[in-house]
Amino acid sequence: MSAAHKVAKPGATIVCAAECRDGFPDHGSYRDVLASAGSPRQLLADISARDTTVPDQWQVQIQPRSSPTAAW
């Protein structure tokens, strides 16, 4: 998705087809970071305000760049 975001025109829709059979991974902090904010915009603001990087934050940080106003 991060590569598609770099080449998509503003307002474009990025479709990511993935099976995700296992749901959220049992390892790392991806799920916790994702659930730490109510919207992509808030998540980006929270990450920007941090003094340290949280493990796996980069994955969640890249995703809302394509739609910072959307809710999840």
Short mmCIF file of C-alpha atoms in Angstrom, two decimals:
data_model
loop_
_atom_site.label_atom_id
_atom_site.label_comp_id
_atom_site.label_asym_id
_atom_site.label_seq_id
_atom_site.Cartn_x
_atom_site.Cartn_y
_atom_site.Cartn_z
CA MET A 1 0.00 0.00 0.00
CA SER A 2 2.83 2.40 0.71
CA ALA A 3 4.16 2.00 -2.85
CA ALA A 4 0.68 2.51 -4.34
CA HIS A 5 0.22 5.64 -2.25
CA LYS A 6 3.36 7.16 -3.76
CA VAL A 7 2.10 6.80 -7.35
CA ALA A 8 -1.67 7.22 -6.98
CA LYS A 9 -3.26 10.50 -7.99
CA PRO A 10 -4.91 12.56 -5.22
CA GLY A 11 -8.38 11.19 -4.53
CA ALA A 12 -7.59 7.81 -6.08
CA THR A 13 -8.75 4.60 -4.43
CA ILE A 14 -6.12 2.00 -3.56
CA VAL A 15 -7.42 -1.56 -3.47
CA CYS A 16 -5.35 -4.05 -1.52
CA ALA A 17 -6.45 -7.67 -1.90
CA ALA A 18 -5.08 -9.82 0.91
CA GLU A 19 -6.39 -12.98 2.48
CA CYS A 20 -5.46 -12.06 6.07
CA ARG A 21 -6.67 -15.47 7.21
CA ASP A 22 -5.01 -15.05 10.59
CA GLY A 23 -6.45 -11.61 11.32
CA PHE A 24 -4.19 -9.46 13.45
CA PRO A 25 -0.76 -10.96 14.10
CA ASP A 26 -0.15 -12.40 17.56
CA HIS A 27 3.32 -10.87 17.68
CA GLY A 28 4.38 -7.23 17.78
CA SER A 29 2.29 -4.19 18.62
CA TYR A 30 0.48 -3.56 15.31
CA ARG A 31 -3.00 -4.12 16.75
CA ASP A 32 -2.31 -1.96 19.85
CA VAL A 33 -0.94 0.92 17.79
CA LEU A 34 -3.85 0.71 15.34
CA ALA A 35 -6.40 0.74 18.16
CA SER A 36 -4.73 3.61 20.02
CA ALA A 37 -6.62 6.32 18.08
CA GLY A 38 -10.13 6.79 16.77
CA SER A 39 -9.19 8.03 13.32
CA PRO A 40 -6.25 8.07 10.91
CA ARG A 41 -5.81 11.82 11.48
CA GLN A 42 -5.63 11.36 15.26
CA LEU A 43 -3.23 8.44 14.89
CA LEU A 44 -0.84 10.50 12.78
CA ALA A 45 -1.05 13.37 15.28
CA ASP A 46 -0.32 11.01 18.18
CA ILE A 47 2.64 9.44 16.39
CA SER A 48 4.03 12.87 15.50
CA ALA A 49 3.85 13.91 19.15
CA ARG A 50 5.82 10.89 20.42
CA ASP A 51 9.40 11.23 21.57
CA THR A 52 10.18 7.59 20.79
CA THR A 53 9.19 5.16 18.08
CA VAL A 54 6.86 2.32 19.04
CA PRO A 55 7.61 -1.10 17.49
CA ASP A 56 5.43 -1.72 14.41
CA GLN A 57 4.19 1.88 14.31
CA TRP A 58 5.59 2.30 10.80
CA GLN A 59 2.99 -0.10 9.38
CA VAL A 60 0.10 1.77 10.93
CA GLN A 61 1.72 5.13 10.19
CA ILE A 62 1.88 4.44 6.44
CA GLN A 63 -1.74 3.30 6.10
CA PRO A 64 -3.58 6.53 7.03
CA ARG A 65 -1.46 8.65 4.69
CA SER A 66 -3.79 7.73 1.86
CA SER A 67 -6.92 8.80 3.77
CA PRO A 68 -6.15 10.91 6.86
CA THR A 69 -9.78 12.00 7.24
CA ALA A 70 -11.34 8.53 7.09
CA ALA A 71 -12.54 6.74 10.21
CA TRP A 72 -11.88 3.08 10.81
#
